[in-house]
Structure formats: C-alpha cells, structure tokens
Amino acid sequence: MTRKQTNPAQATDPRFKIAHREAIIGIVLAIFNFIWWFGFAYGLGSRPPEEYTYIWGLPDWFFYSCVLGFIIMCILVIVITKFVLKEVPLDVDPSNTDQPKEGPAKQ
Amino acid sequence: MNIGVIIPLVIFLIGIFAIGFIASKQMSGEGGFLQQYFLGGRELGGFVLAMTMVATYGSASSFLGGPGTAYTVGFGWILLAMTQVVTGYFVLLILGKKFAILGRKYNAVTMIDFLKARYNSPLVAILSAIAIIVFLFSAMTAQWVGGGRLIESLTGLQYTTALFIFAISVLVYVTIGGFRAVALTDAVQGAVMVVGTLVLLIGVIIAGGGVPAIMQDLINENPRLVTPYGADGTLTAAYVSSFWILVGVGVVGLPQMAVRAMSYKSSRAMHRALVIGTIVTGFIMLNMHLIGVFARPIMPGIDIGDKVIPLVALEVLPPWLAGIVLAAPMAAIMSTVDSLLLLVSSAIVKDVYLNFIKPEASETTVKRMSFGVTGILGIIVFLLALQPPELLIFLNLFAFGGLEAAFIWPVVLGLYWKYGNKYGAIFSMITGIAAYIAIHFYNTANGNLLGVHTVTLPVLLSLAAYIIGSLAVKREAYQF
C-alpha cells in the first residue's frame, strides 16, 4: 500500500532541521541535569552524616545536587532559549520560511 | 472548623469560576468549534502555556502525598522529587516545534489525531482512544476523591457535600469554556500554587527557628533523615534514579502534556514557556518537599502523609493565610482534573465519535456533543467518586506509568524516526501496557525487579517493540 503524504515542499522542510537540533539540545540538557543531580547526591551524600557540611543550613550534597543544580538548569535554559533556539513560523504554508518576519506576508 | 480558613477558599473558588466563565465568552468562531473547544484555537501565549503545563502536571501528589512522604522519609524524597525539574524543559524541547508544525499540518486537535495522521491507521487511533479513556478516566476519579477529601478535611463538611462543591466548580467552567477556560484557570491556579508554596515555606522556617535549628532537630532524631538514603536507609540510588523515567523524561508520553505542546501560538510563546515552566516546576517541587521535611520537628507524629501540609499550615500560619496557602493543593487538584476531563471528552467526541461513528456530523451536532459529553462525563465521575469502585482504584495504579509506556515511543519516534510505522506503534503500545501490568504484579509480589520502579522495563520493552515492529513488517521511509 502506498501511504506517502503529498508534501508540497519536496525536500525536507528546513524548519525540521531546526526542530531536530533543538530536540537534541533537550536530550543533552537532560543528560547533563542527570549527571549533576546524581553526582553530587551520591558522590557527597554517601559519606556518613557526621561528615556533612551545611550550606544555608542544608546538607552539602543536597545543596549542590538539588538547589544549585536547579539554579544552574534555570540559567542554562534561559541562555539556550535566548541565544540558541530559533524562532520559526509554525503555520502550514512553509513557502516563505526563509524570511522570518512578522505579518502574514503571503499571496 | 475555622471560618477564617474557609473565606479565602470560597473567594478562590468564586474567582476560578468567574475566570472560566469569562473565558467561555471569548470563544471565537475562528478555526472551527473543535479547535476552539479542545485546543483553545492554538493561541496560548508563553505564560499561560507554561502555567497550564505545570498545573496540569502538578497534582495532589505534589502538594499533599509527596510532601507527606518527604515528612516520613527525609531529604532522600526531596532528591527524588527534584527529578521532575526536567519536565519543565524536556517536554517542550522534545516534542518541540516539529510537533506544533505537524499538528497544524495534520489539522490535529488531539494527540490521537496526530498519531492517526502520522501512522495513517484507524487501529492506532482506536487503541489510543481506549487507553486514554480507560486510564485517564480512572486517574480523574482518583483526583476528584482527593479534591473532595481535601474540602472535607478543611471545612468539616460531609464528604458528599464537599465533593459536590468541588464537582460543580470544576464542571461548569470546563463544560462551557473548554480548553481556553482550562488553560486560563490553570494559569491562575499555578500562580496560587507558587504563592502558597512560598508563604508556607517562610512560615515553616520561622516556626522551626531557622533552617540550621530544624536540621539539628532532624539529626538528633535520626541522622538518616538528612542522607539521600531515606529514614530507614532503604532508598537506593537505582530506585530513586528510575524516577527520572516515571516523573521526568517519560512525561513526554502523557497525552495531557502532549496536547499542550501543540496549543501554543508561536515559537516565541514556546521559548517563554520553557523558561517559566522550568523555574516554576523546580520552585514548587523543591520547596513543597522541603516544607514536608521541615514540618517534622515542628509537628512530630503525624501518621497520615496527606494530612501533613494541611496540619502544618494551620499550625504555623494565621487562619486567613492558611486558607490562602491551602487553596494551593486545591488549585493543583482542580487544574489536573479539568485537563483530564476535557481530554477524555475529546477522545470520545473527536477520536471515537467523529472518526468512527459519524464523520459527517454538522457543526451544531459536534457542539452539542462536546458540551453534552463533557457534562455527562463529569456527572459520572462525580457519582463514581461518591464510592469509588475497586476496579477504578486498580486502573488508576497504571494510569501514569502505563500511558507513558504506551505512548512515549509512538509519539517521539513518530516525530523523529522516518522508519517508524503503524506496526511498530501498535506493537509498542500493546507491549508497553501489557508489560506494565505484568511487572506491576511481579513487583507487588516479589519486591521491585532489579530494584527500579515498575515503569523502567516497560518503557525499554516498548522501545524494542517499536523498532522491531517498524522494521520487521514493512521497512519504508515516511515522508514528513
């Protein structure tokens, strides 16, 4: 059976290239997030509790893993959103995607 | 019960009601009724998008169950809860612009519309619809019970009366206002959740005599409370890490999240939502669970986890402020329930009725059906929540992880892997759900297999099933 979509743009939609890149950024962010979270939690947290130091009153492993880790993720997301992610039109008609300007400038 | 607590709650309910009502007036005809009612006409801005994602995701367990467990287990449970920060950016980045673009191209109003168009298969659509209706219907009922119980415990009203108040307040604005009312009330409810969290955290720290004093009390009681391994030392790194799948990256597969990822107006809105969503999710999860642990030295000896937050709020705050803070868990439950109600309704009206029963139905019929089904569903859920049947409680156990195992690969690989096809999708959904149920029984009987949460293996098995199914039957590249 043939179930090829009739696609007006024969070549791959250029917006998808951007989308694929951004999905990979999402995966990399999550992996970084996990390593940071896991590393500090179990790296520092597996010492006996008497050896913990306290930052802002919180156990050091927890502060680095969950508090600082969260702040760092927020900063990373802000920076990436501002400087790396690209704005693309989302509408069906991709005919003028190469000139991303506001206003429906078609026909 | 204290009248001072009730007044802020009543004001909150009236406020939500009013917003829902105003939103229903704004439904324009643009893009057709279905797009408007079930997707808000794809017009969500960044703030509302972020808040509706956070609020839909944050439920009774973020405000009552989770902090209650943190109270018993200690810092290990906050560590576990922080795996949820990833949802703030992951869902939107992974589904991302491609989902929004394809959603528009396929004219998809629901996640099932997307799957049906991508795989060109009615069987995929019908399987998905059944999974969504069965599992989310049960999940919704469980949340309604939670909402009723919360009102009961705060006001001293009878459970039936409390449930009735809860049902009416949700049902009216969802039925008449549709998705836009749900999203807008979610935004307000999300804001209430943030404010409530902050106020209660400050109250608890003051009552406990500062963080270092609280920490000393915890160490004196049981030093394990401040380790990542839990009060009895049984919380393993593998188990806690497996929550990265259940409440972290796996959330991509939840239909109530996916549908939001195609509701935004522009990529600008999505960018804003990424930032706001990450900050708000992390803020709420971190602080609510900290409150749970901090509550322990202040109010020792609470046996029922769900009661920790209400009791500690009433203890450390003046009544009117406690009322405002306790509107937060109420907001969390309402904002989850309203989304689920609309989603189940869309599965019935759009995915079953319009797809299979009467595709040529007129706009008026569709309109009447949508209002009718949403309203009737709400009434059924209300009646079931009066005395939840065993079967529903049982099904609710699978709602979250089961749906993730079923949908994560058909959605994600359907977006990014051109060789993914309907055989893979069907095989993956069946494998995911069946494996989830089987491993659930195994784990209940024998302890956790490999020491990880039930969801882990089904997600891996459904990935294998997707790839095998796609390549084995018919290897053909899909033209996006």
Coordinates of C-alpha atoms in Angstrom, one line a residue:
Chain A
M1 CA 0.0 0.0 0.0
T2 CA 1.2 3.5 -0.6
R3 CA 0.8 6.0 2.1
K4 CA 3.2 8.7 1.0
Q5 CA 2.0 12.1 2.1
T6 CA 1.7 14.5 -0.7
N7 CA 4.1 17.1 0.5
P8 CA 4.2 20.4 -1.2
A9 CA 7.8 21.0 -0.2
Q10 CA 9.6 18.1 -1.8
A11 CA 12.8 18.4 0.1
T12 CA 12.7 18.2 3.9
D13 CA 11.1 21.2 5.5
P14 CA 14.0 23.4 6.6
R15 CA 12.1 24.1 9.9
F16 CA 12.5 20.4 10.8
K17 CA 16.3 20.8 10.8
I18 CA 16.0 23.4 13.5
A19 CA 13.5 21.3 15.3
H20 CA 15.8 18.2 15.3
R21 CA 18.7 20.3 16.6
E22 CA 16.5 21.6 19.4
A23 CA 15.3 18.1 20.4
I24 CA 19.0 17.1 20.7
I25 CA 19.6 20.1 22.9
G26 CA 16.8 18.8 25.1
I27 CA 18.4 15.4 25.4
V28 CA 21.8 16.9 26.2
L29 CA 20.3 19.2 28.8
A30 CA 18.5 16.2 30.5
I31 CA 21.7 14.1 30.5
F32 CA 23.7 17.0 32.0
N33 CA 21.0 17.5 34.5
F34 CA 21.0 13.9 35.5
I35 CA 24.8 13.7 35.9
W36 CA 24.9 16.8 38.0
W37 CA 22.0 15.6 40.2
F38 CA 23.3 12.1 40.6
G39 CA 27.0 13.0 41.0
F40 CA 26.5 15.4 43.9
A41 CA 23.7 13.5 45.6
Y42 CA 25.5 10.2 45.8
G43 CA 29.1 11.4 45.5
L44 CA 28.8 13.6 48.5
G45 CA 25.8 12.1 50.2
S46 CA 27.3 8.6 50.7
R47 CA 29.6 9.9 53.4
P48 CA 28.5 9.3 56.9
P49 CA 26.1 12.1 58.0
E50 CA 28.6 13.4 60.7
E51 CA 30.9 14.5 57.9
Y52 CA 28.4 16.6 56.1
T53 CA 29.0 20.3 56.0
Y54 CA 26.0 22.6 55.8
I55 CA 25.3 25.4 53.3
W56 CA 22.4 27.8 54.0
G57 CA 21.6 25.2 56.8
L58 CA 21.1 22.4 54.2
P59 CA 23.3 19.3 53.9
D60 CA 26.1 19.9 51.3
W61 CA 25.1 17.1 49.0
F62 CA 21.6 18.3 48.8
F63 CA 22.6 21.9 48.3
Y64 CA 24.8 21.2 45.4
S65 CA 22.6 18.5 43.8
C66 CA 19.1 20.0 44.2
V67 CA 19.4 23.7 45.0
L68 CA 22.5 24.7 42.9
G69 CA 21.6 22.1 40.3
F70 CA 18.2 23.6 39.9
I71 CA 19.6 27.2 39.6
I72 CA 22.1 26.0 37.0
M73 CA 19.4 24.3 35.0
C74 CA 17.4 27.5 35.0
I75 CA 20.4 29.6 33.8
L76 CA 21.2 27.1 31.1
V77 CA 17.6 27.1 29.9
I78 CA 17.5 30.9 29.8
V79 CA 20.8 31.1 28.0
I80 CA 19.8 28.5 25.4
T81 CA 16.4 29.9 24.9
K82 CA 17.8 33.4 24.3
F83 CA 20.8 32.5 22.1
V84 CA 20.4 29.1 20.6
L85 CA 16.8 28.4 19.9
K86 CA 15.4 29.8 16.7
E87 CA 12.1 31.3 16.0
V88 CA 10.3 29.7 13.1
P89 CA 6.7 30.2 11.8
L90 CA 4.5 27.3 12.7
D91 CA 1.9 27.7 10.0
V92 CA 1.1 25.1 7.4
D93 CA 2.3 27.2 4.5
P94 CA 6.1 27.0 4.6
S95 CA 6.6 28.9 1.4
N96 CA 8.3 31.9 2.9
T97 CA 10.1 30.4 5.8
D98 CA 13.5 31.8 4.8
Q99 CA 12.4 35.3 5.6
P100 CA 11.1 35.1 9.2
K101 CA 9.3 38.4 9.6
E102 CA 6.1 39.2 11.3
G103 CA 2.8 39.6 9.5
P104 CA 1.2 37.1 7.1
A105 CA 3.1 38.1 4.0
K106 CA 1.7 35.6 1.6
Q107 CA -0.1 35.8 -1.7
Chain B
M1 CA -13.5 24.4 61.5
N2 CA -12.2 27.9 61.4
I3 CA -14.3 30.4 59.3
G4 CA -11.1 32.3 58.7
V5 CA -9.7 29.4 56.7
I6 CA -12.9 28.9 54.7
I7 CA -13.3 32.5 53.4
P8 CA -10.1 32.6 51.3
L9 CA -11.0 29.2 49.9
V10 CA -14.5 30.4 48.9
I11 CA -13.1 33.5 47.3
F12 CA -10.6 31.3 45.4
L13 CA -13.4 29.1 44.1
I14 CA -15.6 32.1 43.0
G15 CA -12.5 33.6 41.3
I16 CA -11.8 30.5 39.3
F17 CA -15.5 30.3 38.4
A18 CA -15.5 33.8 37.1
I19 CA -12.4 33.4 35.0
G20 CA -13.8 30.2 33.5
F21 CA -17.0 32.0 32.7
I22 CA -15.2 35.0 31.0
A23 CA -13.0 32.6 29.0
S24 CA -16.1 30.8 27.7
K25 CA -17.4 34.2 26.3
Q26 CA -14.1 34.6 24.4
M27 CA -14.6 31.6 22.2
S28 CA -14.4 33.0 18.7
G29 CA -15.5 31.1 15.7
E30 CA -12.1 31.1 14.2
G31 CA -10.6 27.7 13.1
G32 CA -13.8 25.9 13.8
F33 CA -15.5 24.8 17.1
L34 CA -13.4 21.8 17.8
Q35 CA -10.1 23.7 17.6
Q36 CA -11.5 26.3 19.9
Y37 CA -13.1 24.0 22.4
F38 CA -10.4 21.3 22.7
L39 CA -7.3 23.3 21.8
G40 CA -8.1 26.9 22.6
G41 CA -7.6 27.8 18.9
R42 CA -3.8 27.2 19.2
E43 CA -3.5 30.7 20.7
L44 CA -1.8 30.1 24.0
G45 CA 0.9 32.6 25.0
G46 CA 4.1 31.7 26.8
F47 CA 3.0 32.4 30.4
V48 CA -0.3 30.6 30.1
L49 CA 1.3 27.7 28.3
A50 CA 3.9 27.3 31.0
M51 CA 1.4 27.5 33.8
T52 CA -1.1 25.1 32.2
M53 CA 1.7 22.5 31.8
V54 CA 3.0 22.9 35.3
A55 CA -0.5 23.0 36.8
T56 CA -1.8 20.0 34.8
Y57 CA 1.3 18.0 35.8
G58 CA 1.4 19.2 39.4
S59 CA -1.4 17.3 41.2
A60 CA -2.5 16.2 44.6
S61 CA 0.8 14.3 44.9
S62 CA 2.9 17.4 44.5
F63 CA 1.2 19.2 47.3
L64 CA -0.1 16.5 49.7
G65 CA 1.2 13.0 49.0
G66 CA 4.8 13.9 48.1
P67 CA 5.5 16.3 50.9
G68 CA 3.8 13.8 53.2
T69 CA 6.3 11.1 52.2
A70 CA 9.2 13.6 52.5
Y71 CA 8.0 14.1 56.1
T72 CA 8.5 10.4 56.8
V73 CA 11.5 9.7 54.6
G74 CA 13.6 12.9 54.8
F75 CA 15.9 14.5 52.2
G76 CA 16.0 11.4 50.1
W77 CA 12.5 12.1 49.0
I78 CA 13.2 15.7 48.0
L79 CA 16.1 14.4 45.9
L80 CA 13.6 12.0 44.2
A81 CA 11.0 14.8 43.7
M82 CA 13.6 17.0 42.0
T83 CA 13.8 14.6 39.1
Q84 CA 10.6 16.4 38.0
V85 CA 12.5 19.7 37.1
V86 CA 13.4 18.1 33.8
T87 CA 9.8 18.1 32.7
G88 CA 9.8 21.9 32.7
Y89 CA 12.1 22.0 29.6
F90 CA 12.1 18.4 28.2
V91 CA 8.5 18.0 27.1
L92 CA 8.5 21.3 25.1
L93 CA 12.0 20.8 23.7
I94 CA 11.5 17.2 22.6
L95 CA 8.0 17.5 21.1
G96 CA 9.1 20.9 20.2
K97 CA 8.4 22.8 17.0
K98 CA 8.1 19.7 14.9
F99 CA 5.0 18.6 16.9
A100 CA 3.5 22.0 16.6
I101 CA 4.2 22.2 12.9
L102 CA 2.9 18.7 12.1
G103 CA 0.0 19.2 14.4
R104 CA -1.1 22.2 12.3
K105 CA -0.3 20.4 9.0
Y106 CA -2.4 17.4 10.0
N107 CA -5.0 19.8 11.5
A108 CA -4.7 17.7 14.7
V109 CA -6.8 18.7 17.7
T110 CA -5.8 15.8 19.9
M111 CA -2.7 13.7 20.4
I112 CA -4.7 10.8 18.8
D113 CA -5.3 13.0 15.7
F114 CA -1.6 13.3 15.4
L115 CA -1.0 9.6 15.8
K116 CA -3.8 8.7 13.3
A117 CA -2.4 11.0 10.7
R118 CA 1.3 10.1 11.2
Y119 CA 0.6 6.3 11.1
N120 CA -2.4 6.5 8.8
S121 CA -4.0 3.8 10.8
P122 CA -7.5 3.7 12.4
L123 CA -6.3 0.9 14.6
V124 CA -3.7 3.1 16.2
A125 CA -6.4 5.7 16.8
I126 CA -8.8 3.3 18.4
L127 CA -6.2 1.6 20.6
S128 CA -5.0 5.0 21.8
A129 CA -8.5 6.2 22.5
I130 CA -9.3 3.2 24.6
A131 CA -6.1 3.6 26.6
I132 CA -6.8 7.2 27.2
I133 CA -10.4 6.8 28.1
V134 CA -9.9 3.9 30.5
F135 CA -6.7 5.1 32.2
L136 CA -7.3 8.8 32.4
F137 CA -10.9 8.3 33.5
S138 CA -9.7 6.3 36.5
A139 CA -7.0 8.8 37.2
M140 CA -9.5 11.6 37.1
T141 CA -11.8 9.9 39.5
A142 CA -9.0 9.4 42.0
Q143 CA -8.2 13.1 41.8
W144 CA -11.8 14.0 42.4
V145 CA -11.8 11.8 45.5
G146 CA -8.7 13.7 46.6
G147 CA -10.4 17.1 46.0
G148 CA -13.5 16.1 47.9
R149 CA -11.4 14.8 50.9
L150 CA -9.4 18.0 51.0
I151 CA -12.5 20.2 51.2
E152 CA -13.9 17.8 53.7
S153 CA -10.9 18.0 56.0
L154 CA -10.5 21.8 55.7
T155 CA -14.2 22.8 56.2
G156 CA -15.6 19.9 58.2
L157 CA -18.4 19.5 55.6
Q158 CA -19.6 16.0 54.9
Y159 CA -17.6 14.2 52.1
T160 CA -20.7 14.1 49.8
T161 CA -21.3 17.8 50.2
A162 CA -17.6 18.6 49.8
L163 CA -17.4 16.5 46.6
F164 CA -20.5 18.2 45.3
I165 CA -18.9 21.7 45.7
F166 CA -15.7 20.5 44.1
A167 CA -17.6 18.9 41.2
I168 CA -19.8 21.9 40.4
S169 CA -16.9 24.3 40.5
V170 CA -14.8 22.3 38.0
L171 CA -17.6 21.0 35.8
V172 CA -19.2 24.3 35.0
Y173 CA -16.2 26.1 33.7
V174 CA -14.8 23.1 31.8
T175 CA -18.1 22.3 30.1
I176 CA -18.9 25.8 28.9
G177 CA -15.4 27.2 28.5
G178 CA -13.4 24.3 27.0
F179 CA -9.6 24.4 26.7
R180 CA -9.2 28.1 26.9
A181 CA -11.1 28.2 30.2
V182 CA -9.0 25.3 31.5
A183 CA -5.7 26.9 30.4
L184 CA -6.6 30.3 31.9
T185 CA -7.8 28.9 35.2
D186 CA -4.7 26.8 35.2
A187 CA -2.6 29.9 35.0
V188 CA -4.3 31.4 38.0
Q189 CA -4.2 28.1 39.9
G190 CA -0.5 27.9 39.0
A191 CA 0.1 31.3 40.4
V192 CA -1.8 30.4 43.6
M193 CA 0.4 27.3 43.9
V194 CA 3.6 29.4 43.7
V195 CA 2.4 32.0 46.2
G196 CA 1.1 29.3 48.6
T197 CA 4.4 27.4 48.5
L198 CA 6.4 30.5 49.2
V199 CA 4.2 31.7 52.1
L200 CA 4.2 28.2 53.7
L201 CA 7.9 27.8 53.4
I202 CA 8.6 31.0 55.2
G203 CA 6.1 30.2 57.9
V204 CA 7.6 26.8 58.5
I205 CA 11.2 28.1 58.6
I206 CA 10.2 30.7 61.2
A207 CA 8.2 28.3 63.3
G208 CA 11.1 25.8 63.2
G209 CA 13.6 28.5 64.4
G210 CA 15.6 28.8 61.2
V211 CA 17.0 26.1 58.9
P212 CA 20.1 25.2 61.0
A213 CA 17.9 24.6 64.0
I214 CA 15.5 22.4 62.1
M215 CA 18.4 20.5 60.7
Q216 CA 19.8 19.9 64.1
D217 CA 16.5 18.6 65.3
L218 CA 16.3 16.2 62.4
I219 CA 19.9 14.9 63.0
N220 CA 19.1 14.5 66.7
E221 CA 16.0 12.4 65.8
N222 CA 17.6 10.3 63.1
P223 CA 20.7 11.3 61.1
R224 CA 19.5 9.2 58.2
L225 CA 16.8 11.8 57.6
V226 CA 19.5 14.1 56.1
T227 CA 21.1 11.5 53.9
P228 CA 19.9 10.6 50.3
Y229 CA 19.0 7.0 51.5
G230 CA 15.8 7.7 53.5
A231 CA 14.9 7.4 57.2
D232 CA 15.5 3.6 57.2
G233 CA 18.3 3.6 54.7
T234 CA 16.4 1.6 52.1
L235 CA 16.1 4.2 49.4
T236 CA 18.6 3.1 46.8
A237 CA 20.3 5.1 44.1
A238 CA 18.9 2.9 41.4
Y239 CA 15.3 3.2 42.7
V240 CA 15.5 7.0 43.0
S241 CA 17.1 7.3 39.6
S242 CA 14.4 5.3 37.9
F243 CA 12.0 8.2 38.8
W244 CA 13.8 10.1 36.0
I245 CA 11.7 8.0 33.7
L246 CA 8.4 8.0 35.6
V247 CA 8.1 11.6 36.6
G248 CA 10.9 13.0 34.4
V249 CA 11.5 12.3 30.7
G250 CA 8.6 9.8 30.5
V251 CA 6.1 12.6 30.9
V252 CA 6.6 13.3 27.2
G253 CA 4.3 10.4 26.6
L254 CA 1.4 11.7 28.7
P255 CA -1.5 12.8 26.4
Q256 CA -2.5 15.7 28.7
M257 CA 1.1 17.1 28.3
A258 CA 1.4 16.3 24.6
V259 CA -1.8 18.1 23.7
R260 CA -0.5 21.2 25.3
A261 CA 2.6 21.0 23.2
M262 CA 0.6 21.8 20.1
S263 CA -1.6 24.5 21.7
Y264 CA 0.8 27.4 21.6
K265 CA 0.6 30.5 19.3
S266 CA 4.2 30.9 18.2
S267 CA 7.7 29.6 18.7
R268 CA 8.2 32.7 20.8
A269 CA 5.5 31.6 23.2
M270 CA 7.2 28.2 23.4
H271 CA 10.5 29.8 24.3
R272 CA 9.0 31.8 27.1
A273 CA 7.2 28.7 28.4
L274 CA 10.4 26.8 28.5
V275 CA 11.9 29.3 30.9
I276 CA 8.9 29.9 33.0
G277 CA 8.0 26.2 33.1
T278 CA 11.4 25.1 34.3
I279 CA 11.6 27.8 37.0
V280 CA 8.0 27.2 38.3
T281 CA 8.2 23.4 38.3
G282 CA 11.5 23.4 40.2
F283 CA 10.4 26.1 42.6
I284 CA 7.2 24.2 43.6
M285 CA 8.8 20.8 43.8
L286 CA 11.8 21.8 45.8
N287 CA 10.0 24.0 48.3
M288 CA 6.9 21.9 48.8
H289 CA 9.0 18.8 49.6
L290 CA 11.4 20.9 51.8
I291 CA 8.3 22.0 53.7
G292 CA 7.3 18.4 54.2
V293 CA 10.7 17.6 55.8
F294 CA 10.9 20.8 57.8
A295 CA 7.4 20.1 59.2
R296 CA 8.7 17.0 61.0
P297 CA 10.4 18.7 64.0
I298 CA 7.6 21.2 64.3
M299 CA 4.7 18.7 64.3
P300 CA 6.0 15.2 65.1
G301 CA 3.9 12.1 65.0
I302 CA 1.6 12.7 62.0
D303 CA 0.6 9.3 60.7
I304 CA -1.3 10.1 57.5
G305 CA 1.0 11.7 54.9
D306 CA -1.7 13.6 53.1
K307 CA -2.5 15.5 56.3
V308 CA 1.0 16.9 56.9
I309 CA 0.6 20.0 54.7
P310 CA -2.9 21.0 55.9
L311 CA -2.0 20.4 59.6
V312 CA 1.3 22.3 59.4
A313 CA -0.3 25.2 57.5
L314 CA -3.0 25.5 60.2
E315 CA -0.3 25.3 62.9
V316 CA 2.2 27.8 61.7
L317 CA 0.1 30.4 59.9
P318 CA -2.8 32.7 60.9
P319 CA -6.1 31.2 59.7
W320 CA -6.7 33.6 56.8
L321 CA -3.2 33.0 55.5
A322 CA -3.6 29.2 56.0
G323 CA -6.7 29.5 53.9
I324 CA -4.8 31.1 51.0
V325 CA -2.0 28.5 51.3
L326 CA -4.4 25.6 51.3
A327 CA -6.0 27.0 48.2
A328 CA -2.8 25.7 46.5
P329 CA -3.4 22.0 46.8
M330 CA -7.0 22.7 45.8
A331 CA -5.7 24.5 42.8
A332 CA -3.3 21.7 42.0
I333 CA -6.1 19.1 42.0
M334 CA -8.6 21.3 40.1
S335 CA -6.1 22.1 37.4
T336 CA -5.3 18.4 36.9
V337 CA -8.9 17.3 36.9
D338 CA -10.1 20.0 34.5
S339 CA -7.4 19.0 31.9
L340 CA -8.2 15.3 32.2
L341 CA -11.9 15.8 31.9
L342 CA -11.5 17.8 28.7
L343 CA -9.0 15.2 27.3
V344 CA -11.3 12.2 27.9
S345 CA -14.1 14.2 26.4
S346 CA -12.0 15.0 23.3
A347 CA -11.1 11.3 23.0
I348 CA -14.8 10.4 22.9
V349 CA -16.1 13.2 20.7
K350 CA -13.3 13.8 18.3
D351 CA -11.4 10.5 18.3
V352 CA -14.2 8.0 18.6
Y353 CA -17.5 9.7 17.5
L354 CA -16.2 11.9 14.7
N355 CA -13.6 9.4 13.4
F356 CA -15.6 6.2 13.5
I357 CA -19.3 6.8 14.1
K358 CA -20.4 9.9 12.3
P359 CA -17.6 11.7 10.4
E360 CA -20.2 13.9 8.6
A361 CA -21.7 15.4 11.8
S362 CA -22.6 19.0 11.5
E363 CA -21.0 21.8 13.5
T364 CA -24.1 22.1 15.6
T365 CA -24.2 18.4 16.4
V366 CA -20.5 18.5 17.3
K367 CA -21.1 21.4 19.5
R368 CA -23.9 19.8 21.3
M369 CA -22.0 16.5 21.6
S370 CA -18.9 18.3 23.1
F371 CA -20.9 20.1 25.8
G372 CA -23.0 17.1 26.4
V373 CA -20.2 14.5 26.7
T374 CA -18.1 16.8 28.9
G375 CA -21.0 17.4 31.2
I376 CA -22.2 13.8 31.4
L377 CA -18.6 12.6 32.0
G378 CA -18.3 15.0 34.9
I379 CA -21.6 13.7 36.4
I380 CA -20.5 10.1 36.0
V381 CA -17.1 10.8 37.6
F382 CA -19.0 12.6 40.5
L383 CA -21.2 9.6 41.0
L384 CA -18.3 7.2 40.9
A385 CA -16.2 9.3 43.3
L386 CA -19.0 9.1 45.9
Q387 CA -18.0 5.5 46.4
P388 CA -15.0 4.6 44.1
P389 CA -15.3 1.0 42.8
E390 CA -12.3 -1.3 43.3
L391 CA -11.7 -1.6 39.6
L392 CA -11.2 2.2 39.2
I393 CA -8.7 2.3 42.1
F394 CA -6.9 -0.6 40.4
L395 CA -6.8 1.0 37.0
N396 CA -5.6 4.3 38.5
L397 CA -2.4 2.4 39.5
F398 CA -1.5 2.1 35.8
A399 CA -2.7 5.5 34.6
F400 CA 0.6 7.3 34.8
G401 CA 3.3 4.8 34.0
G402 CA 1.0 2.7 31.7
L403 CA 0.2 5.7 29.5
E404 CA 3.9 6.7 29.4
A405 CA 4.9 3.2 28.3
A406 CA 2.2 3.1 25.7
F407 CA 2.7 6.5 24.1
I408 CA 6.2 7.7 24.6
W409 CA 7.7 5.9 21.5
P410 CA 4.8 6.2 19.1
V411 CA 4.8 9.9 19.8
V412 CA 8.6 10.7 20.0
L413 CA 9.9 8.3 17.4
G414 CA 6.8 9.0 15.2
L415 CA 8.1 12.6 15.1
Y416 CA 11.8 11.9 14.5
W417 CA 12.3 8.5 13.0
K418 CA 11.2 8.2 9.4
Y419 CA 11.1 4.3 9.5
G420 CA 8.6 4.3 12.4
N421 CA 5.3 2.9 11.1
K422 CA 1.9 1.7 12.4
Y423 CA 3.1 -1.9 13.0
G424 CA 5.8 -0.5 15.4
A425 CA 3.3 1.8 17.0
I426 CA 0.7 -0.8 17.7
F427 CA 3.2 -3.4 18.9
S428 CA 4.8 -0.8 21.1
M429 CA 1.5 0.3 22.7
I430 CA 0.4 -3.2 23.4
T431 CA 3.8 -4.3 24.7
G432 CA 4.1 -1.2 26.9
I433 CA 0.7 -1.6 28.7
A434 CA 1.0 -5.4 29.0
A435 CA 4.5 -5.2 30.4
Y436 CA 3.5 -2.5 32.8
I437 CA 0.6 -4.6 34.2
A438 CA 2.7 -7.8 34.4
I439 CA 5.7 -6.1 36.1
H440 CA 3.3 -4.3 38.5
F441 CA 2.1 -7.7 39.7
Y442 CA 5.6 -9.1 39.8
N443 CA 6.8 -6.2 41.9
T444 CA 3.9 -6.3 44.3
A445 CA 4.5 -9.9 45.0
N446 CA 8.3 -10.1 44.9
G447 CA 9.7 -6.6 45.5
N448 CA 11.0 -4.3 42.7
L449 CA 12.6 -6.2 39.8
L450 CA 16.2 -5.0 39.5
G451 CA 15.5 -2.5 42.3
V452 CA 13.9 0.0 40.0
H453 CA 10.4 1.5 39.6
T454 CA 7.8 -0.5 37.7
V455 CA 7.9 1.9 34.7
T456 CA 11.5 1.3 33.8
L457 CA 11.4 -2.0 32.0
P458 CA 8.1 -1.4 30.1
V459 CA 9.5 1.8 28.6
L460 CA 12.6 -0.1 27.4
L461 CA 10.5 -3.1 26.1
S462 CA 8.1 -0.8 24.3
L463 CA 11.1 0.9 22.6
A464 CA 12.3 -2.5 21.4
A465 CA 8.8 -3.4 20.3
Y466 CA 8.5 -0.2 18.3
I467 CA 11.8 -0.7 16.5
I468 CA 11.2 -4.4 15.8
G469 CA 7.6 -3.8 14.7
S470 CA 8.6 -1.0 12.4
L471 CA 11.5 -2.7 10.7
A472 CA 10.2 -6.3 10.6
V473 CA 6.9 -5.9 8.8
K474 CA 7.5 -3.2 6.3
R475 CA 10.5 -1.1 6.1
E476 CA 9.5 2.1 4.3
A477 CA 10.6 5.7 4.9
Y478 CA 7.9 8.2 5.8
Q479 CA 7.8 11.5 4.1
F480 CA 7.1 14.1 6.7

